[in-house]
Coordinates of C-alpha atoms and ligand atoms in Angstrom, one line a residue:
M1 CA -28.1 -11.0 -13.6
T2 CA -28.9 -12.6 -10.3
K3 CA -29.8 -10.4 -7.4
A4 CA -27.4 -10.4 -4.3
E5 CA -28.5 -12.0 -1.1
D6 CA -29.4 -9.6 1.7
H7 CA -26.3 -8.7 3.7
I8 CA -24.3 -5.9 5.3
L9 CA -21.2 -4.8 3.5
V10 CA -18.6 -3.5 5.9
I11 CA -16.0 -1.3 4.2
F12 CA -12.8 -0.8 6.2
G13 CA -11.0 2.3 4.8
A14 CA -14.4 4.1 4.1
S15 CA -12.8 7.5 4.3
G16 CA -10.4 6.7 1.5
D17 CA -10.1 7.2 -2.2
L18 CA -11.1 3.8 -3.4
T19 CA -14.4 3.8 -1.4
Y20 CA -15.2 7.3 -2.8
R21 CA -14.3 6.8 -6.4
K22 CA -15.0 3.1 -7.0
L23 CA -16.7 1.1 -4.4
V24 CA -19.7 3.2 -3.4
P25 CA -20.4 4.3 -7.0
A26 CA -20.3 0.6 -8.1
L27 CA -22.7 -0.3 -5.2
F28 CA -25.0 2.4 -6.3
D29 CA -25.0 1.2 -9.9
L30 CA -26.0 -2.3 -8.6
Y31 CA -28.7 -0.7 -6.5
A32 CA -30.0 1.3 -9.5
Q33 CA -30.4 -1.9 -11.5
G34 CA -32.2 -3.6 -8.6
L35 CA -29.4 -6.0 -8.0
L36 CA -28.8 -5.3 -4.3
G37 CA -31.0 -7.2 -1.9
N38 CA -33.9 -5.1 -0.5
K39 CA -32.6 -5.4 3.0
S40 CA -28.9 -4.9 2.3
A41 CA -27.0 -2.1 4.1
I42 CA -23.5 -0.6 3.9
L43 CA -21.4 0.3 6.9
G44 CA -18.3 2.4 6.3
V45 CA -15.5 2.1 8.9
S46 CA -12.3 4.1 9.5
R47 CA -10.6 6.2 12.1
T48 CA -11.8 9.6 10.9
Q49 CA -14.7 10.9 12.9
L50 CA -17.7 11.3 10.6
S51 CA -21.4 11.2 11.3
D52 CA -23.7 9.1 9.1
E53 CA -24.9 12.3 7.5
V54 CA -21.5 13.7 6.6
F55 CA -20.5 10.3 5.2
R56 CA -23.6 10.2 3.1
E57 CA -23.0 13.6 1.7
K58 CA -19.5 12.7 0.7
M59 CA -20.6 9.4 -0.9
K60 CA -23.4 11.3 -2.8
K61 CA -20.7 13.5 -4.4
G62 CA -18.7 10.3 -5.3
I63 CA -21.8 8.7 -6.9
L64 CA -22.6 11.8 -8.9
A65 CA -19.1 12.0 -10.1
F66 CA -18.2 8.4 -10.8
A67 CA -21.3 6.1 -10.9
N68 CA -22.6 5.1 -14.4
F69 CA -26.2 5.7 -13.3
G70 CA -25.4 8.8 -11.1
E71 CA -27.0 11.6 -13.1
E72 CA -29.9 9.6 -14.6
S73 CA -30.9 8.0 -11.3
K74 CA -30.4 11.1 -9.1
D75 CA -33.8 10.6 -7.4
K76 CA -32.7 7.1 -6.1
I77 CA -29.4 8.3 -4.5
D78 CA -31.0 9.5 -1.2
L79 CA -33.0 6.3 -0.9
F80 CA -29.9 4.2 -1.4
L81 CA -27.9 6.3 1.1
K82 CA -30.6 5.7 3.8
S83 CA -29.2 2.2 4.2
T84 CA -25.6 3.5 4.3
F85 CA -24.0 4.1 7.7
Y86 CA -20.6 5.1 9.1
Q87 CA -18.7 3.9 12.2
S88 CA -15.5 5.5 13.4
L89 CA -13.1 3.1 15.1
N90 CA -9.4 2.6 15.6
T91 CA -8.7 -0.4 13.4
F92 CA -5.7 -1.4 15.5
D93 CA -7.5 -1.5 18.8
V94 CA -9.3 -4.8 19.4
S95 CA -11.5 -3.3 22.1
D96 CA -12.9 -0.8 19.6
Y97 CA -14.5 -3.7 17.7
T98 CA -17.2 -3.9 20.3
L99 CA -18.5 -0.7 18.7
L100 CA -18.5 -2.4 15.3
K101 CA -20.2 -5.5 16.7
D102 CA -23.0 -3.4 18.4
R103 CA -23.5 -1.4 15.3
L104 CA -23.8 -4.6 13.1
E105 CA -26.3 -6.1 15.5
H106 CA -28.3 -2.9 15.4
I107 CA -28.4 -2.7 11.6
D108 CA -29.1 -6.4 11.3
A109 CA -32.0 -6.1 13.7
E110 CA -33.3 -3.1 11.7
F111 CA -32.9 -4.5 8.2
G112 CA -33.0 -8.2 8.7
N113 CA -29.8 -9.3 6.9
N114 CA -29.7 -12.7 8.6
G115 CA -26.2 -12.2 9.9
N116 CA -24.7 -12.2 6.4
F117 CA -21.6 -9.9 6.5
L118 CA -19.3 -9.1 3.7
Y119 CA -16.1 -7.3 4.8
Y120 CA -14.0 -5.2 2.4
L121 CA -10.4 -4.3 3.3
S122 CA -9.8 -1.1 1.5
T123 CA -7.0 0.0 3.9
P124 CA -3.2 0.1 3.8
P125 CA -1.9 -3.5 3.6
N126 CA -0.3 -3.4 7.1
L127 CA -3.9 -3.9 8.4
Y128 CA -4.7 -7.0 6.4
K129 CA -3.7 -9.2 9.3
I130 CA -4.9 -7.0 12.2
I131 CA -8.5 -6.5 11.0
P132 CA -9.2 -10.2 10.4
E133 CA -7.6 -11.0 13.7
N134 CA -9.7 -8.4 15.5
L135 CA -12.9 -9.5 13.8
A136 CA -12.2 -13.1 14.8
H137 CA -11.6 -12.0 18.4
H138 CA -15.2 -10.8 18.5
K139 CA -16.4 -14.0 16.6
L140 CA -17.4 -11.8 13.6
N141 CA -15.8 -14.4 11.3
R142 CA -18.0 -17.2 12.4
Q143 CA -20.6 -18.5 9.9
S144 CA -23.3 -21.2 9.7
K145 CA -26.7 -21.6 8.2
S146 CA -28.3 -20.1 11.3
I147 CA -26.0 -17.2 12.0
G148 CA -25.4 -16.2 8.3
W149 CA -22.3 -16.2 6.0
K150 CA -19.1 -14.2 6.5
R151 CA -16.8 -13.3 3.6
I152 CA -13.9 -10.9 3.3
I153 CA -12.6 -9.1 0.2
I154 CA -8.9 -8.1 0.2
E155 CA -7.4 -5.4 -2.1
K156 CA -4.0 -5.9 -3.6
P157 CA -1.1 -5.9 -2.8
F158 CA -1.2 -9.5 -1.5
G159 CA 2.2 -9.3 0.0
Y160 CA 5.4 -7.5 -1.0
D161 CA 7.3 -10.6 -2.1
L162 CA 7.1 -14.4 -2.0
K163 CA 7.9 -14.5 1.8
S164 CA 5.4 -11.9 2.8
G165 CA 2.8 -13.3 0.3
I166 CA 3.0 -16.7 2.0
A167 CA 2.9 -15.1 5.5
L168 CA -0.2 -13.1 4.5
N169 CA -2.0 -16.2 3.3
R170 CA -1.0 -18.0 6.5
D171 CA -2.3 -15.1 8.6
L172 CA -5.6 -14.8 6.8
L173 CA -6.2 -18.6 7.0
K174 CA -5.9 -18.4 10.8
F175 CA -9.1 -16.4 10.9
F176 CA -11.0 -17.1 7.7
K177 CA -11.2 -20.3 5.5
E178 CA -10.0 -20.1 1.9
D179 CA -13.6 -20.2 0.7
Q180 CA -14.4 -17.1 2.7
L181 CA -11.5 -15.1 1.2
Y182 CA -11.9 -13.0 -1.9
R183 CA -8.6 -11.5 -3.2
I184 CA -9.7 -8.9 -5.7
D185 CA -7.9 -8.3 -9.0
H186 CA -10.0 -5.7 -10.7
Y187 CA -8.6 -6.7 -14.1
L188 CA -10.5 -9.9 -13.9
G189 CA -13.7 -7.9 -13.5
K190 CA -13.3 -6.3 -16.9
E191 CA -15.7 -7.7 -19.5
T192 CA -13.0 -8.1 -22.2
V193 CA -10.9 -10.1 -19.9
Q194 CA -13.7 -12.5 -19.2
N195 CA -14.4 -12.5 -22.9
L196 CA -11.1 -14.1 -23.4
L197 CA -12.6 -17.3 -21.9
V198 CA -15.6 -17.0 -24.2
T199 CA -13.6 -16.3 -27.3
R200 CA -11.5 -19.4 -26.6
F201 CA -14.0 -21.8 -25.3
A202 CA -17.3 -20.9 -27.0
N203 CA -15.9 -20.9 -30.5
G204 CA -14.9 -24.0 -32.4
I205 CA -12.6 -22.0 -34.7
F206 CA -10.2 -20.7 -32.2
E207 CA -9.5 -23.5 -29.8
P208 CA -7.9 -25.9 -32.4
L209 CA -5.5 -23.1 -33.3
W210 CA -4.7 -22.1 -29.8
N211 CA -1.3 -23.9 -29.3
R212 CA 2.3 -24.0 -30.3
N213 CA 1.4 -25.4 -33.8
F214 CA -0.3 -22.3 -34.9
I215 CA 0.7 -19.5 -32.6
H216 CA 4.0 -17.9 -33.1
H217 CA 4.0 -15.7 -30.0
V218 CA 1.7 -13.9 -27.5
E219 CA 2.1 -10.2 -26.6
I220 CA 0.4 -8.5 -23.7
T221 CA 0.7 -4.7 -23.2
T222 CA -0.7 -2.6 -20.4
S223 CA 0.4 1.0 -20.7
E224 CA -0.6 4.1 -18.8
S225 CA 0.0 7.6 -20.2
I226 CA 0.2 9.2 -16.7
G227 CA 3.1 9.1 -14.3
V228 CA 2.6 8.4 -10.6
E229 CA 0.3 11.4 -10.1
G230 CA 0.7 12.1 -6.4
R231 CA 1.1 8.5 -5.4
G232 CA 4.9 8.6 -5.6
G233 CA 5.3 7.7 -1.9
Y234 CA 3.3 4.4 -2.4
Y235 CA 4.7 3.6 -5.8
D236 CA 8.3 4.1 -4.9
G237 CA 8.0 1.2 -2.5
S238 CA 6.3 -1.0 -5.1
G239 CA 7.2 -0.5 -8.8
A240 CA 5.8 -2.0 -12.0
M241 CA 6.8 -5.6 -11.3
R242 CA 4.8 -5.7 -8.0
D243 CA 2.1 -3.3 -9.0
M244 CA 1.2 -4.8 -12.4
V245 CA 3.1 -7.9 -13.5
Q246 CA 2.8 -10.1 -10.4
N247 CA -1.0 -9.8 -10.4
H248 CA -2.8 -8.2 -13.4
L249 CA -0.5 -9.2 -16.3
L250 CA 0.1 -12.8 -15.1
Q251 CA -3.6 -13.3 -14.3
V252 CA -4.5 -12.2 -17.9
A253 CA -1.7 -14.3 -19.3
A254 CA -3.2 -17.3 -17.4
L255 CA -6.6 -16.8 -19.1
V256 CA -4.8 -16.8 -22.4
A257 CA -2.8 -19.9 -21.7
M258 CA -5.0 -22.1 -19.5
E259 CA -6.3 -25.5 -20.5
P260 CA -10.1 -25.7 -20.9
P261 CA -11.6 -25.8 -17.5
T262 CA -14.2 -28.6 -16.9
T263 CA -16.8 -26.0 -15.8
I264 CA -17.0 -22.2 -15.6
E265 CA -16.8 -22.4 -11.8
A266 CA -14.4 -21.1 -9.3
T267 CA -12.6 -24.4 -8.5
S268 CA -12.1 -25.4 -12.2
I269 CA -10.9 -22.0 -13.4
R270 CA -8.7 -21.4 -10.5
N271 CA -7.2 -24.9 -10.7
E272 CA -6.3 -24.2 -14.4
T273 CA -4.8 -20.8 -13.4
L274 CA -2.6 -22.4 -10.9
K275 CA -1.4 -25.0 -13.4
V276 CA -0.3 -22.2 -15.8
F277 CA 1.7 -20.5 -13.0
Q278 CA 3.3 -23.8 -12.0
S279 CA 4.4 -24.3 -15.7
L280 CA 6.1 -21.0 -16.0
R281 CA 9.8 -21.6 -16.8
P282 CA 11.7 -20.5 -13.7
L283 CA 14.1 -17.6 -14.2
N284 CA 17.7 -17.5 -13.1
D285 CA 20.1 -14.5 -13.0
R286 CA 21.2 -15.1 -16.6
N287 CA 17.8 -15.1 -18.2
V288 CA 16.6 -12.3 -15.9
R289 CA 19.5 -10.3 -17.4
N290 CA 18.6 -11.2 -20.9
H291 CA 14.8 -11.5 -20.8
V292 CA 13.7 -8.8 -18.4
I293 CA 14.1 -5.1 -19.1
R294 CA 13.3 -2.5 -16.5
G295 CA 13.0 1.2 -17.1
Q296 CA 12.3 4.5 -15.3
Y297 CA 10.8 7.6 -17.0
T298 CA 12.8 10.8 -17.3
A299 CA 11.7 14.4 -17.9
A300 CA 10.4 15.2 -21.4
K301 CA 8.1 17.4 -23.3
V302 CA 4.9 15.4 -24.1
R303 CA 2.4 16.8 -26.5
G304 CA 3.6 20.3 -25.8
K305 CA 3.7 19.9 -22.0
Q306 CA 6.8 19.5 -19.8
V307 CA 6.5 16.3 -17.8
V308 CA 8.8 15.8 -14.8
G309 CA 11.0 12.7 -14.5
Y310 CA 10.1 9.9 -12.0
R311 CA 12.8 10.9 -9.6
E312 CA 11.5 14.5 -9.5
E313 CA 8.0 13.3 -8.5
E314 CA 6.7 14.1 -5.0
G315 CA 7.3 11.3 -2.5
V316 CA 9.9 9.6 -4.7
D317 CA 13.5 9.1 -3.6
P318 CA 15.8 11.3 -5.8
D319 CA 18.1 8.3 -6.2
S320 CA 15.3 5.8 -6.6
R321 CA 15.9 2.6 -8.6
T322 CA 12.2 1.6 -8.7
E323 CA 11.1 0.6 -12.1
T324 CA 8.2 2.4 -13.8
Y325 CA 8.5 0.1 -16.8
V326 CA 9.0 -3.7 -17.3
A327 CA 9.2 -5.7 -20.5
M328 CA 9.9 -9.4 -20.4
K329 CA 9.9 -12.6 -22.3
Y330 CA 9.0 -15.9 -20.7
F331 CA 8.0 -19.4 -21.6
I332 CA 5.3 -21.8 -20.4
D333 CA 6.8 -25.3 -20.3
N334 CA 3.8 -27.5 -21.0
W335 CA 2.5 -29.5 -24.0
R336 CA 0.3 -26.6 -25.4
W337 CA 2.9 -23.8 -25.2
G338 CA 6.3 -25.5 -25.6
G339 CA 8.6 -23.0 -27.4
V340 CA 6.1 -20.2 -27.7
P341 CA 7.4 -16.9 -26.3
F342 CA 5.2 -14.7 -24.2
Y343 CA 6.1 -11.0 -24.3
I344 CA 4.6 -8.7 -21.7
R345 CA 5.2 -5.1 -21.1
T346 CA 3.8 -2.4 -18.8
G347 CA 4.7 1.1 -17.9
K348 CA 3.8 4.5 -16.8
A349 CA 4.3 7.8 -18.8
L350 CA 4.0 5.9 -22.1
P351 CA 2.3 7.4 -25.1
T352 CA -1.2 6.3 -24.2
R353 CA -3.4 4.2 -21.9
V354 CA -4.0 0.9 -23.5
S355 CA -4.3 -2.8 -22.5
E356 CA -4.4 -5.5 -25.0
V357 CA -3.6 -9.1 -25.7
V358 CA -2.2 -9.9 -29.2
I359 CA -2.1 -13.4 -30.5
H360 CA 0.4 -13.6 -33.3
F361 CA -0.3 -16.6 -35.6
K362 CA 2.4 -18.3 -37.5
P363 CA 2.9 -17.2 -41.2
T364 CA 1.9 -19.4 -44.1
P365 CA 4.7 -21.9 -44.8
H366 CA 5.4 -20.6 -48.2
T367 CA 5.1 -17.0 -49.5
L368 CA 3.0 -16.9 -52.7
F369 CA 2.3 -13.2 -52.7
I370 CA 5.0 -10.6 -52.7
D371 CA 5.1 -8.5 -49.5
N372 CA 4.2 -4.9 -50.0
K373 CA 3.8 -1.9 -47.8
D374 CA 0.3 -2.8 -46.7
F375 CA 0.9 -6.4 -46.1
S376 CA 3.7 -8.6 -44.9
N377 CA 3.5 -12.3 -44.5
N378 CA 4.2 -12.2 -40.8
G379 CA 1.0 -14.0 -39.9
N380 CA -2.5 -13.1 -38.8
L381 CA -3.2 -11.2 -35.6
L382 CA -6.0 -11.6 -33.1
V383 CA -6.1 -8.5 -30.9
I384 CA -8.2 -8.6 -27.7
R385 CA -8.5 -5.0 -26.5
I386 CA -9.1 -4.7 -22.8
Q387 CA -9.2 -0.9 -22.6
P388 CA -10.0 1.6 -24.1
D389 CA -12.4 0.8 -27.0
E390 CA -12.9 -2.7 -25.7
G391 CA -13.3 -5.2 -28.4
I392 CA -11.7 -7.9 -30.6
L393 CA -10.1 -7.8 -34.0
L394 CA -8.8 -10.3 -36.5
K395 CA -6.2 -9.0 -39.0
F396 CA -5.7 -10.9 -42.2
G397 CA -4.6 -10.4 -45.8
M398 CA -7.1 -9.7 -48.7
K399 CA -6.6 -9.1 -52.4
I400 CA -6.8 -5.6 -53.6
P401 CA -9.2 -5.5 -56.5
G402 CA -7.5 -5.2 -59.9
A403 CA -4.8 -6.8 -61.9
G404 CA -2.2 -9.0 -60.2
F405 CA -2.3 -10.2 -56.7
E406 CA -1.7 -7.3 -54.5
V407 CA -2.5 -8.1 -50.8
K408 CA -3.6 -5.7 -48.1
N409 CA -4.1 -6.3 -44.3
V410 CA -7.8 -5.9 -43.4
N411 CA -9.6 -6.0 -40.1
M412 CA -12.6 -7.9 -38.9
D413 CA -13.6 -6.2 -35.7
F414 CA -16.1 -6.0 -32.9
H415 CA -16.3 -3.1 -30.5
Y416 CA -18.3 -3.3 -27.3
S417 CA -19.4 0.2 -27.9
D418 CA -21.4 -1.2 -30.9
M419 CA -23.7 -3.0 -28.4
K420 CA -25.4 0.3 -27.5
Q421 CA -28.4 -1.5 -26.0
T422 CA -26.2 -3.6 -23.6
Y423 CA -25.0 -2.1 -20.4
V424 CA -21.4 -2.9 -19.6
P425 CA -20.9 -3.1 -15.8
S426 CA -17.7 -1.7 -14.3
A427 CA -15.2 -4.2 -12.9
Y428 CA -16.0 -3.4 -9.3
E429 CA -19.7 -3.8 -9.9
R430 CA -19.2 -7.2 -11.3
L431 CA -16.8 -8.3 -8.7
L432 CA -18.8 -7.0 -5.7
L433 CA -21.9 -8.7 -7.0
D434 CA -20.0 -12.0 -7.4
A435 CA -18.7 -11.8 -3.8
M436 CA -22.3 -11.1 -2.5
L437 CA -23.4 -14.2 -4.4
G438 CA -20.5 -16.3 -3.1
D439 CA -18.9 -16.7 -6.5
A440 CA -15.1 -16.6 -6.3
T441 CA -14.4 -17.5 -10.0
L442 CA -12.9 -14.1 -10.8
Y443 CA -11.0 -13.7 -7.5
A444 CA -7.4 -14.9 -7.0
R445 CA -6.8 -18.0 -4.9
G446 CA -4.0 -18.1 -2.3
D447 CA -1.9 -20.8 -4.0
A448 CA -2.0 -19.0 -7.3
V449 CA -0.9 -15.8 -5.7
E450 CA 2.0 -17.6 -4.1
A451 CA 3.0 -19.3 -7.4
A452 CA 3.0 -15.9 -9.1
W453 CA 5.2 -14.4 -6.4
G454 CA 7.5 -17.5 -6.8
F455 CA 7.9 -16.7 -10.5
V456 CA 8.8 -13.0 -10.1
Q457 CA 10.9 -13.4 -6.9
P458 CA 14.2 -14.2 -8.8
I459 CA 13.7 -10.9 -10.8
L460 CA 13.2 -8.9 -7.6
D461 CA 16.2 -10.6 -6.0
Y462 CA 18.5 -9.9 -8.9
W463 CA 17.5 -6.2 -9.1
K464 CA 17.9 -5.8 -5.3
N465 CA 21.2 -7.7 -5.0
D466 CA 23.2 -7.0 -8.1
P467 CA 24.5 -3.4 -8.2
D468 CA 25.1 -3.8 -11.9
A469 CA 21.5 -4.8 -12.7
A470 CA 20.5 -2.3 -15.5
L471 CA 17.8 0.3 -15.1
Y472 CA 17.2 2.1 -18.3
G473 CA 15.9 5.7 -18.5
Y474 CA 13.2 6.4 -21.1
P475 CA 11.7 9.8 -21.9
A476 CA 8.2 10.3 -20.7
G477 CA 5.8 9.9 -23.6
S478 CA 7.9 7.3 -25.4
W479 CA 7.2 3.5 -25.6
G480 CA 9.9 2.7 -23.0
P481 CA 13.6 1.9 -23.3
E482 CA 14.6 1.0 -26.9
I483 CA 16.5 -2.0 -25.7
A484 CA 13.2 -3.7 -25.0
D485 CA 12.9 -4.1 -28.8
Q486 CA 15.8 -6.6 -28.6
L487 CA 13.8 -9.0 -26.4
I488 CA 12.1 -10.0 -29.7
T489 CA 15.0 -11.6 -31.6
E490 CA 13.2 -12.9 -34.7
P491 CA 13.7 -10.7 -37.8
E492 CA 10.8 -8.5 -38.9
I493 CA 8.9 -8.9 -35.7
T494 CA 8.4 -6.0 -33.3
W495 CA 6.1 -5.1 -30.5
R496 CA 2.8 -3.9 -31.7
Y497 CA 2.5 -0.1 -31.5
P498 CA -1.3 0.4 -31.6
C499 CA -1.3 4.1 -31.2
R500 CA -0.1 6.9 -33.5
N501 CA 0.4 10.5 -32.6
L502 CA -2.1 12.3 -34.7
A503 CA -1.5 15.9 -33.6
E504 CA 0.2 17.8 -30.8
D505 CA -2.7 17.0 -28.4
G506 CA -4.2 13.9 -29.9
I507 CA -3.4 10.2 -29.9
Y508 CA -5.3 7.7 -32.0
C509 CA -5.3 4.1 -31.0
E510 CA -6.6 1.8 -33.7
L511 CA -7.9 -1.5 -32.5
Ligands
NAP601 N1 -7.4 3.9 -5.0 C1 -7.3 2.9 -5.9 O1 -7.7 3.2 -7.1 C2 -6.8 1.5 -5.6 C3 -6.7 0.6 -6.7 C4 -6.3 -0.7 -6.3 C5 -6.0 -1.0 -5.0 N2 -6.1 -0.1 -4.0 C6 -5.8 -0.5 -2.7 O2 -6.9 -0.3 -1.9 C7 -6.5 0.1 -0.6 C8 -7.1 1.5 -0.2 O3 -6.7 2.4 -1.2 P1 -7.1 3.9 -1.1 O4 -6.6 4.5 -2.4 O5 -8.5 4.1 -0.8 O6 -6.2 4.5 0.1 P2 -6.4 5.8 1.0 O7 -7.2 6.8 0.2 O8 -5.1 6.1 1.5 O9 -7.4 5.3 2.1 C9 -6.9 4.4 3.2 C10 -8.0 4.2 4.1 O10 -7.6 3.3 5.2 C11 -8.0 3.9 6.4 N3 -7.0 3.5 7.5 C12 -7.3 2.7 8.5 N4 -6.3 2.6 9.3 C13 -5.3 3.2 8.8 C14 -4.0 3.4 9.2 N5 -3.5 2.8 10.3 N6 -3.2 4.2 8.5 C15 -3.7 4.8 7.4 N7 -4.9 4.7 6.9 C16 -5.8 3.9 7.7 C17 -8.0 5.4 6.1 O11 -8.9 6.0 7.0 P3 -8.6 6.6 8.4 O12 -7.3 7.4 8.3 O13 -9.8 7.5 8.6 O14 -8.6 5.5 9.3 C18 -8.5 5.4 4.7 O15 -10.0 5.4 4.8 C19 -4.9 0.2 -0.6 O16 -4.5 -1.1 -0.1 C20 -4.6 0.3 -2.1 O17 -3.4 -0.3 -2.4 C21 -6.5 1.2 -4.3

């Protein structure tokens, strides 16, 4: 992999959870592999008063607990942390940014980063306008060959709805140009998600089949086994549609559905993503009612343990109508996908944590072999497993040896875990390195974010404005409201349920 250019990474929200659990461990992993520039430095920024030393101690704990190379590269941690600093400032107060400017000049003079600054906004979203504005006030957004590049990474959520999503883009563009903006969607940093592009566009066998003539439907599932786990206050103002569907699920669906890009570069890939979003069939009240199911988990015993219902979670309104589950059916109105339904579902407190894309191919036009319990002529499946047990599987029918023509479903599969020699970087590692290299291919572009908001807005409006809009309860530990099965109307076709309960405490998910 290419080594990053020397720069200073400025993390706003450095006293927070994301910095501790994900960002600094990922930065250390890059460092341990020699991928950070020799003169690079990190400056953590937040309001909490911390010395460099205390910040380094905290980050060391985070690295030991969460970095891939933590234990095995223990001796490198202190060296890495020598170029890690902390600056306390009030992010709201523009005059405080002189402290930041002075500190950056000082570090730059010591390390020689050529004025290359990468900002990371890991703060509450109400600061996404203020921080860029205050940086611009101190000319910390200005870039040129002589004074170095300036880039800014923004964590989701990119707005709360279409209106605020457009306003956020407008505000960001006042202070930074689109090519300086990196909107992070960590799903796109996952190897298997990127592998979708390789599967489709590096293999002559798949691309000819990848259309309405051969694909019956596409199914995308992202389930979590945990509930809101102490983040009830945040989640109750968000819900599954905003937290998962508007960003992660639609981005993954775009990679499944996009036309071949002309090159594997940011502009080409992001142009194709936008075209998919622009082709989504708009939803109205009637098809929201019929094609979108929302649910909320209720108390239940899961593998021997009592789990509280969503409304009993800390920080959640006891009358909350926020959805913890969404299943929906939609269409992409273009030449490739005309008439092919896309089914997506996501939820909390489901039986297991799994993310996968399933391509259901059409069955053979005529049934020669009689269906039996191990085989039904419902078509071949291509399963792209994003997590856990990342890999890819093709399911097809084979003859059982012996008399007659008994057919059985068999799997041809590849697991990333089989590539023992190959290191699989974490999503944050990959995405941080890309931003350091100025590659925005796996980051969301403003116009696509707005188009995705435009698609989900009628759903949010219907739920908000119609008191009769249904919200279905589902017991924690189940696969969501049973009514979601009715989204798939064709006989003999159901959602894929990849995981079986093996025992009281064990769930086995076959790829
Ligand atoms: N944690 C995750 O796994 C995750 C995943 C995806 C996206 N995100 C997003 O990443 C961002 C950070 O998440 P987090 O989990 O790290 O949040 P967090 O633990 O609550 O940390 C928030 C950080 O922002 C700082 N901050 C600055 N000004 C603030 C203000 N006015 N009010 C409150 N805090 C302020 C806080 O530090 P001071 O109080 O010291 O200033 C703290 O360092 C959020 O936008 C979140 O939605 C997080």
